[in-house]
Short mmCIF file of C-alpha atoms and ligand atoms in Angstrom, two decimals:
data_model
loop_
_atom_site.label_atom_id
_atom_site.label_comp_id
_atom_site.label_asym_id
_atom_site.label_seq_id
_atom_site.Cartn_x
_atom_site.Cartn_y
_atom_site.Cartn_z
CA MET A 15 -59.44 -34.79 197.51
CA ARG A 16 -57.88 -32.01 195.48
CA PRO A 17 -54.88 -33.58 193.72
CA ALA A 18 -52.41 -30.69 194.18
CA ARG A 19 -49.47 -31.63 196.39
CA ALA A 20 -45.78 -31.07 197.00
CA LEU A 21 -43.72 -34.23 197.17
CA ILE A 22 -40.66 -33.69 199.36
CA ASP A 23 -37.74 -36.05 198.83
CA LEU A 24 -35.77 -36.09 202.08
CA ASP A 25 -33.05 -38.33 200.61
CA ALA A 26 -32.36 -35.60 198.08
CA LEU A 27 -32.19 -33.07 200.94
CA ARG A 28 -29.58 -35.19 202.72
CA HIS A 29 -27.67 -35.64 199.47
CA ASN A 30 -27.54 -31.86 198.95
CA TYR A 31 -26.47 -31.23 202.54
CA CYS A 32 -23.65 -33.76 202.18
CA LEU A 33 -22.60 -32.11 198.92
CA ALA A 34 -22.44 -28.73 200.70
CA ARG A 35 -20.17 -30.17 203.34
CA GLU A 36 -18.04 -32.04 200.83
CA LEU A 37 -17.46 -28.91 198.71
CA ASP A 38 -16.43 -26.90 201.72
CA GLY A 39 -14.77 -29.50 203.87
CA GLY A 40 -15.81 -27.71 207.05
CA LYS A 41 -18.97 -27.43 209.09
CA ALA A 42 -22.32 -26.48 207.61
CA LEU A 43 -25.36 -24.87 209.20
CA ALA A 44 -28.42 -26.00 207.27
CA VAL A 45 -30.50 -22.87 206.69
CA VAL A 46 -34.15 -23.75 207.34
CA LYS A 47 -35.64 -20.27 207.68
CA ALA A 48 -39.00 -19.45 206.06
CA ASP A 49 -40.27 -22.95 206.85
CA ALA A 50 -37.24 -24.44 205.10
CA TYR A 51 -37.90 -22.43 201.94
CA GLY A 52 -41.40 -23.89 201.79
CA HIS A 53 -40.34 -27.49 202.45
CA GLY A 54 -41.39 -27.68 206.11
CA ALA A 55 -38.76 -26.71 208.69
CA VAL A 56 -39.52 -29.41 211.25
CA ALA A 57 -39.56 -32.28 208.76
CA CYS A 58 -36.39 -31.05 207.07
CA ALA A 59 -34.56 -30.50 210.35
CA ARG A 60 -35.56 -33.96 211.54
CA ALA A 61 -34.33 -35.47 208.28
CA LEU A 62 -30.98 -33.74 208.65
CA GLU A 63 -30.56 -33.96 212.38
CA GLY A 64 -28.24 -36.96 212.37
CA GLU A 65 -26.01 -35.28 209.81
CA ALA A 66 -26.14 -31.51 210.29
CA ASP A 67 -23.68 -29.52 212.40
CA GLY A 68 -26.55 -27.18 213.19
CA PHE A 69 -29.36 -25.12 211.74
CA ALA A 70 -29.94 -21.46 210.96
CA VAL A 71 -33.22 -19.53 211.02
CA ALA A 72 -34.31 -15.92 210.68
CA CYS A 73 -35.87 -15.38 214.09
CA ILE A 74 -36.57 -16.86 217.48
CA GLU A 75 -40.10 -17.91 216.51
CA GLU A 76 -38.62 -20.22 213.90
CA ALA A 77 -36.02 -21.53 216.34
CA LEU A 78 -38.62 -22.30 219.00
CA GLU A 79 -40.69 -24.24 216.51
CA LEU A 80 -37.70 -26.53 216.00
CA ARG A 81 -36.98 -26.83 219.74
CA ARG A 82 -40.63 -27.66 220.42
CA ALA A 83 -40.36 -30.41 217.83
CA GLY A 84 -37.46 -31.88 219.76
CA ILE A 85 -34.55 -30.65 217.63
CA GLU A 86 -31.57 -30.40 219.98
CA ALA A 87 -28.84 -29.41 217.52
CA PRO A 88 -27.38 -25.89 217.60
CA ILE A 89 -29.61 -23.25 216.01
CA LEU A 90 -28.29 -19.86 214.90
CA LEU A 91 -30.53 -16.78 214.70
CA LEU A 92 -29.20 -15.20 211.51
CA GLU A 93 -30.47 -11.72 212.37
CA GLY A 94 -29.97 -12.12 216.09
CA PHE A 95 -32.71 -10.88 218.38
CA PHE A 96 -35.15 -8.10 217.57
CA GLU A 97 -35.83 -7.17 221.20
CA ALA A 98 -33.52 -7.49 224.17
CA ASP A 99 -35.95 -9.61 226.16
CA GLU A 100 -35.48 -12.45 223.67
CA LEU A 101 -32.11 -13.06 225.32
CA ALA A 102 -33.77 -14.95 228.15
CA LEU A 103 -35.34 -17.38 225.67
CA ILE A 104 -32.13 -17.59 223.68
CA GLN A 105 -30.43 -18.71 226.88
CA ALA A 106 -33.20 -21.02 227.96
CA HIS A 107 -33.15 -22.84 224.64
CA GLY A 108 -29.42 -22.79 224.08
CA LEU A 109 -29.62 -20.83 220.82
CA TRP A 110 -26.76 -19.06 219.06
CA THR A 111 -27.34 -15.45 218.13
CA ALA A 112 -25.93 -13.19 215.47
CA VAL A 113 -24.84 -9.78 216.73
CA ALA A 114 -25.07 -7.28 213.93
CA SER A 115 -25.42 -3.89 215.58
CA TRP A 116 -24.30 -1.95 218.62
CA TRP A 117 -27.66 -2.01 220.32
CA GLN A 118 -27.60 -5.84 220.26
CA LEU A 119 -24.08 -5.86 221.68
CA GLU A 120 -25.05 -3.43 224.42
CA ALA A 121 -28.12 -5.50 225.27
CA ILE A 122 -25.86 -8.51 225.76
CA GLU A 123 -23.54 -6.48 227.99
CA ARG A 124 -26.49 -5.38 230.11
CA ALA A 125 -28.34 -8.68 230.30
CA ALA A 126 -28.03 -10.86 233.35
CA LEU A 127 -26.89 -13.89 231.39
CA GLU A 128 -26.93 -17.09 233.35
CA ARG A 129 -25.40 -19.47 230.87
CA PRO A 130 -22.60 -19.39 228.28
CA LEU A 131 -23.69 -17.65 225.09
CA GLN A 132 -22.34 -18.21 221.59
CA CYS A 133 -22.44 -15.14 219.34
CA TRP A 134 -21.83 -14.72 215.61
CA LEU A 135 -20.45 -11.23 215.08
CA LYS A 136 -21.54 -9.91 211.74
CA LEU A 137 -19.40 -7.70 209.54
CA ASP A 138 -20.83 -5.54 206.79
CA SER A 139 -18.24 -6.33 204.13
CA GLY A 140 -20.10 -4.49 201.40
CA MET A 141 -23.70 -5.66 201.19
CA HIS A 142 -24.74 -2.72 203.37
CA ARG A 143 -27.66 -4.46 204.98
CA LEU A 144 -26.71 -5.86 208.41
CA GLY A 145 -23.43 -5.90 210.24
CA PHE A 146 -20.72 -3.76 211.78
CA ASP A 147 -18.67 -1.29 209.82
CA PRO A 148 -15.17 -2.72 209.10
CA ARG A 149 -13.63 0.15 211.09
CA ASP A 150 -15.59 -0.88 214.20
CA TYR A 151 -15.27 -4.63 213.86
CA ALA A 152 -12.20 -5.27 216.02
CA ALA A 153 -13.61 -3.04 218.76
CA ALA A 154 -16.95 -4.85 218.66
CA PHE A 155 -15.12 -8.17 218.85
CA ALA A 156 -13.15 -7.01 221.88
CA ARG A 157 -16.24 -5.78 223.71
CA LEU A 158 -18.28 -8.86 222.97
CA SER A 159 -15.43 -11.17 223.97
CA ALA A 160 -15.10 -9.29 227.24
CA VAL A 161 -18.63 -10.21 228.34
CA PRO A 162 -18.03 -12.99 230.89
CA GLN A 163 -20.89 -15.22 229.69
CA VAL A 164 -19.99 -14.94 226.00
CA ASP A 165 -17.93 -18.08 225.63
CA LYS A 166 -17.43 -18.12 221.88
CA VAL A 167 -17.54 -15.54 219.09
CA VAL A 168 -17.67 -16.62 215.45
CA LEU A 169 -16.92 -14.04 212.75
CA MET A 170 -19.47 -13.79 209.99
CA THR A 171 -20.34 -11.87 206.86
CA HIS A 172 -22.70 -12.26 203.91
CA PHE A 173 -22.24 -11.86 200.14
CA ALA A 174 -24.49 -9.67 198.02
CA ARG A 175 -23.61 -10.95 194.56
CA ALA A 176 -22.15 -14.44 194.87
CA ASP A 177 -24.59 -15.69 192.22
CA GLU A 178 -22.84 -13.46 189.67
CA LEU A 179 -19.96 -15.67 188.62
CA ASP A 180 -18.24 -12.94 186.56
CA SER A 181 -18.48 -10.23 189.21
CA PRO A 182 -15.37 -9.21 191.20
CA ARG A 183 -17.65 -8.26 194.09
CA SER A 184 -17.43 -11.47 196.12
CA ALA A 185 -13.64 -11.47 196.06
CA GLU A 186 -13.70 -7.81 197.12
CA GLN A 187 -16.06 -8.57 200.00
CA GLY A 188 -13.81 -11.48 200.95
CA ALA A 189 -10.84 -9.12 201.08
CA VAL A 190 -12.73 -6.63 203.25
CA PHE A 191 -13.60 -9.46 205.60
CA ALA A 192 -10.02 -10.77 205.70
CA GLN A 193 -8.71 -7.35 206.59
CA ALA A 194 -11.33 -6.60 209.25
CA ALA A 195 -10.92 -10.05 210.81
CA ALA A 196 -7.11 -10.13 210.65
CA GLY A 197 -5.67 -11.24 213.95
CA LEU A 198 -9.01 -11.90 215.64
CA PRO A 199 -8.76 -15.32 217.28
CA ALA A 200 -12.03 -16.90 216.11
CA GLU A 201 -13.65 -19.19 213.59
CA SER A 202 -15.42 -17.60 210.67
CA SER A 203 -18.39 -18.09 208.36
CA LEU A 204 -18.82 -16.43 204.98
CA CYS A 205 -20.56 -18.57 202.39
CA ASN A 206 -24.20 -18.97 201.41
CA SER A 207 -25.20 -21.35 198.59
CA PRO A 208 -23.96 -19.37 195.60
CA ALA A 209 -20.64 -18.65 197.33
CA LEU A 210 -20.23 -22.25 198.40
CA LEU A 211 -20.88 -23.53 194.89
CA GLY A 212 -19.18 -20.77 192.92
CA TRP A 213 -16.50 -19.31 195.18
CA PRO A 214 -15.16 -22.23 197.24
CA GLN A 215 -11.88 -20.34 197.85
CA LEU A 216 -13.89 -17.92 200.04
CA CYS A 217 -15.28 -20.64 202.32
CA SER A 218 -14.00 -20.97 205.85
CA ASP A 219 -14.80 -22.90 209.04
CA TRP A 220 -18.59 -22.70 208.69
CA VAL A 221 -20.80 -22.45 205.62
CA ARG A 222 -24.48 -21.54 205.58
CA PRO A 223 -26.21 -23.29 202.67
CA GLY A 224 -29.89 -22.56 202.13
CA LEU A 225 -31.23 -22.74 198.59
CA MET A 226 -28.82 -25.46 197.48
CA LEU A 227 -30.10 -27.81 200.20
CA TYR A 228 -33.40 -27.78 198.37
CA GLY A 229 -31.73 -28.69 195.10
CA ALA A 230 -32.18 -25.42 193.22
CA THR A 231 -29.31 -23.67 191.51
CA PRO A 232 -28.74 -20.02 192.40
CA PHE A 233 -27.10 -19.39 189.01
CA ASP A 234 -28.60 -18.35 185.70
CA ARG A 235 -26.29 -20.67 183.79
CA THR A 236 -24.98 -24.21 183.99
CA GLN A 237 -22.48 -24.62 186.79
CA PRO A 238 -20.69 -27.94 187.41
CA GLN A 239 -21.22 -28.16 191.17
CA ALA A 240 -24.82 -26.98 190.97
CA GLN A 241 -25.48 -29.76 188.47
CA ARG A 242 -24.82 -32.27 191.24
CA LEU A 243 -27.81 -31.01 193.26
CA ARG A 244 -31.00 -33.05 193.41
CA PRO A 245 -34.37 -31.24 193.50
CA VAL A 246 -36.16 -31.86 196.77
CA MET A 247 -39.65 -30.56 196.00
CA ALA A 248 -41.93 -31.67 193.18
CA ALA A 249 -45.08 -29.55 192.90
CA GLU A 250 -47.67 -31.67 191.15
CA SER A 251 -51.35 -31.90 190.39
CA LYS A 252 -53.71 -33.49 187.90
CA ILE A 253 -55.83 -32.61 184.93
CA ILE A 254 -59.39 -32.18 186.18
CA SER A 255 -61.08 -31.17 182.91
CA VAL A 256 -60.43 -31.29 179.16
CA ARG A 257 -61.84 -28.96 176.48
CA GLU A 258 -61.69 -29.39 172.71
CA LEU A 259 -61.65 -25.95 171.10
CA GLY A 260 -61.57 -24.76 167.52
CA ALA A 261 -59.18 -22.11 166.26
CA GLY A 262 -59.68 -18.53 167.43
CA GLU A 263 -61.07 -19.33 170.91
CA PRO A 264 -59.89 -17.48 174.02
CA VAL A 265 -58.78 -19.44 177.10
CA GLY A 266 -59.16 -18.22 180.67
CA TYR A 267 -59.28 -14.77 182.31
CA GLY A 268 -58.78 -11.86 179.98
CA GLY A 269 -58.66 -14.17 176.99
CA ARG A 270 -54.91 -13.74 177.03
CA PHE A 271 -54.36 -16.89 175.02
CA VAL A 272 -56.30 -17.41 171.82
CA THR A 273 -56.08 -20.76 170.06
CA ALA A 274 -54.31 -20.61 166.70
CA ARG A 275 -55.39 -24.13 165.74
CA PRO A 276 -57.87 -26.71 166.99
CA THR A 277 -56.65 -27.16 170.55
CA ARG A 278 -57.15 -29.58 173.42
CA VAL A 279 -56.97 -27.67 176.65
CA GLY A 280 -56.28 -29.39 179.98
CA VAL A 281 -57.30 -27.72 183.24
CA VAL A 282 -54.89 -28.39 186.12
CA ALA A 283 -55.82 -28.02 189.79
CA PHE A 284 -52.97 -25.69 190.78
CA GLY A 285 -53.07 -21.91 190.81
CA TYR A 286 -51.45 -18.82 192.19
CA ALA A 287 -53.02 -19.38 195.59
CA ASP A 288 -50.86 -22.52 195.71
CA GLY A 289 -47.77 -20.49 194.89
CA TYR A 290 -47.60 -20.78 191.12
CA PRO A 291 -46.51 -17.42 189.64
CA GLN A 292 -49.52 -15.61 188.26
CA GLN A 293 -47.34 -13.74 185.79
CA ALA A 294 -46.26 -17.00 184.07
CA PRO A 295 -46.46 -16.31 180.32
CA ASP A 296 -47.93 -18.58 177.64
CA GLY A 297 -45.38 -21.26 176.85
CA THR A 298 -44.07 -21.64 180.40
CA PRO A 299 -42.76 -25.21 180.71
CA VAL A 300 -44.77 -27.87 182.55
CA SER A 301 -44.47 -31.64 182.48
CA ILE A 302 -47.50 -33.72 181.51
CA ASP A 303 -47.28 -37.41 182.39
CA GLY A 304 -43.51 -36.97 182.33
CA ARG A 305 -43.39 -35.28 178.92
CA PRO A 306 -42.54 -31.59 178.30
CA GLY A 307 -45.61 -29.43 177.81
CA ARG A 308 -46.61 -25.79 178.04
CA LEU A 309 -48.88 -23.49 179.94
CA ILE A 310 -51.48 -21.51 177.99
CA GLY A 311 -53.71 -18.75 179.32
CA ARG A 312 -53.54 -16.70 182.47
CA VAL A 313 -53.02 -18.57 185.73
CA SER A 314 -56.11 -18.45 187.99
CA MET A 315 -56.23 -18.65 191.75
CA ASP A 316 -56.97 -22.39 191.89
CA MET A 317 -56.34 -23.62 188.35
CA LEU A 318 -54.15 -23.21 185.33
CA THR A 319 -54.47 -24.43 181.76
CA VAL A 320 -52.08 -26.43 179.58
CA ASP A 321 -51.98 -27.35 175.91
CA LEU A 322 -52.79 -31.04 175.40
CA THR A 323 -52.95 -30.90 171.60
CA ASP A 324 -49.59 -32.66 171.24
CA HIS A 325 -50.27 -34.97 174.17
CA PRO A 326 -52.91 -37.32 172.73
CA GLU A 327 -52.42 -39.89 175.50
CA ALA A 328 -52.96 -37.34 178.23
CA GLY A 329 -56.40 -36.59 179.56
CA LEU A 330 -58.46 -36.51 182.70
CA GLY A 331 -56.36 -37.57 185.67
CA SER A 332 -53.03 -37.09 183.93
CA ARG A 333 -50.25 -36.03 186.26
CA VAL A 334 -48.84 -32.54 185.73
CA GLN A 335 -45.62 -31.42 187.37
CA LEU A 336 -45.27 -27.65 187.81
CA TRP A 337 -41.70 -27.82 189.09
CA GLY A 338 -39.44 -30.53 190.41
CA ASP A 339 -37.23 -33.17 188.81
CA GLU A 340 -38.99 -32.75 185.45
CA VAL A 341 -39.29 -28.95 185.39
CA ASP A 342 -36.27 -27.11 186.80
CA VAL A 343 -37.51 -24.60 189.36
CA ALA A 344 -34.74 -22.12 188.54
CA ALA A 345 -35.54 -22.26 184.82
CA LEU A 346 -39.23 -21.81 185.60
CA ALA A 347 -38.38 -18.82 187.78
CA THR A 348 -36.34 -17.21 185.01
CA HIS A 349 -39.24 -17.76 182.63
CA CYS A 350 -41.59 -15.98 185.00
CA GLY A 351 -39.27 -13.14 186.01
CA THR A 352 -38.89 -14.37 189.59
CA SER A 353 -36.35 -16.47 191.52
CA ALA A 354 -36.24 -20.06 192.70
CA TYR A 355 -36.07 -18.67 196.24
CA GLU A 356 -39.40 -16.91 195.87
CA LEU A 357 -41.13 -19.75 194.03
CA LEU A 358 -40.23 -22.29 196.72
CA CYS A 359 -41.06 -19.97 199.63
CA HIS A 360 -44.43 -19.15 198.12
CA LEU A 361 -45.76 -22.68 198.19
CA LYS A 362 -48.98 -22.70 200.20
CA ARG A 363 -52.30 -24.50 200.67
CA VAL A 364 -50.83 -27.60 199.03
CA PRO A 365 -50.28 -30.59 201.32
CA ARG A 366 -46.68 -31.73 201.55
CA VAL A 367 -46.05 -35.44 201.18
CA TYR A 368 -42.69 -36.64 202.49
CA LYS A 369 -40.64 -39.60 201.42
CA GLY A 370 -37.19 -40.84 202.35
C1 LIG B 30 -30.68 -16.86 204.03
C2 LIG B 30 -29.27 -16.76 204.45
C3 LIG B 30 -28.34 -17.73 204.05
C4 LIG B 30 -28.68 -18.83 203.06
O1 LIG B 30 -28.64 -18.28 201.76
P1 LIG B 30 -28.83 -19.17 200.45
O2 LIG B 30 -28.51 -18.24 199.34
O3 LIG B 30 -30.24 -19.65 200.43
O4 LIG B 30 -27.88 -20.29 200.56
C5 LIG B 30 -27.06 -17.66 204.57
N1 LIG B 30 -26.70 -16.66 205.41
C6 LIG B 30 -27.55 -15.68 205.78
C7 LIG B 30 -27.09 -14.61 206.69
C8 LIG B 30 -28.85 -15.70 205.30
O5 LIG B 30 -29.70 -14.71 205.66
#
């Protein structure tokens, strides 16, 4: 069998969820959209089900996958519904829906709702993506609350720059929210992972941690709370071939890397079709049998190459970690000009092996 795999540590996932709740002190929806950022939504939701106050996903397809797997906890659709006829399924499966635009609100007013419906009314506090204009927010709240079957409305907004710890933007968005929500009798939900870790004063009744659950920091610098996270995924494979080359030899496609000295090259069964960034430059950190090593040569679809010259004990069958507890996924992302979010979500083809 091909040795590439993603080890998923569910104890670490629970640890990170508990940290999110401890930092905030309130209730936390575990965000498991995009197949739990590549970790497997059903397995992660099952692992958290005893603990979590609920889950959040991007769309009804993702919510139904969880319901089909027997997850009974509340599930919030972060973008609400895309078509009005989803409301029947939302009702049938007891889902919570975001309401972010007038057409969604009007669809709820028109629908023949048979059961109580919980809605999360989204304010655009400055990200300018989804949500109601602050000037319309109180009116939208009043109309939604007036729908007989709408039994609870939670106020919600989303930060655009909470990962920028020096930016005044999150505090400004918080102030816009506070003003638009003033006097509205409802719980509220503001914080994603970077806000929860970096701007705890902005957290309210509900937080919505995603990335941090998976143990990756959203920041580009050391941050005390983020240091308490435990990585959940370890992407690993093995060395399947070793080459001894003299100086001046090219390695891989395009001959991007040329040996400057006699070099032992290890070929690892993991490539960009598994989700490793193809743009990773020479020198990108890897871990070889638990010791720091480096990538050399262009990443191929199914393989990549590492420098074994300073790893005399390593050889055929040696374990190589691409990211995980030995190679920080956020640092790897920075190295490759991408984000931890994208790296984790891009995992594919590789079997996931769960423990804990
Ligand atoms: C994805 C998402 C989150 C989670 O964000 P992280 O940065 O991964 O914690 C929270 N809220 C909304 C509305 C989202 O779309």
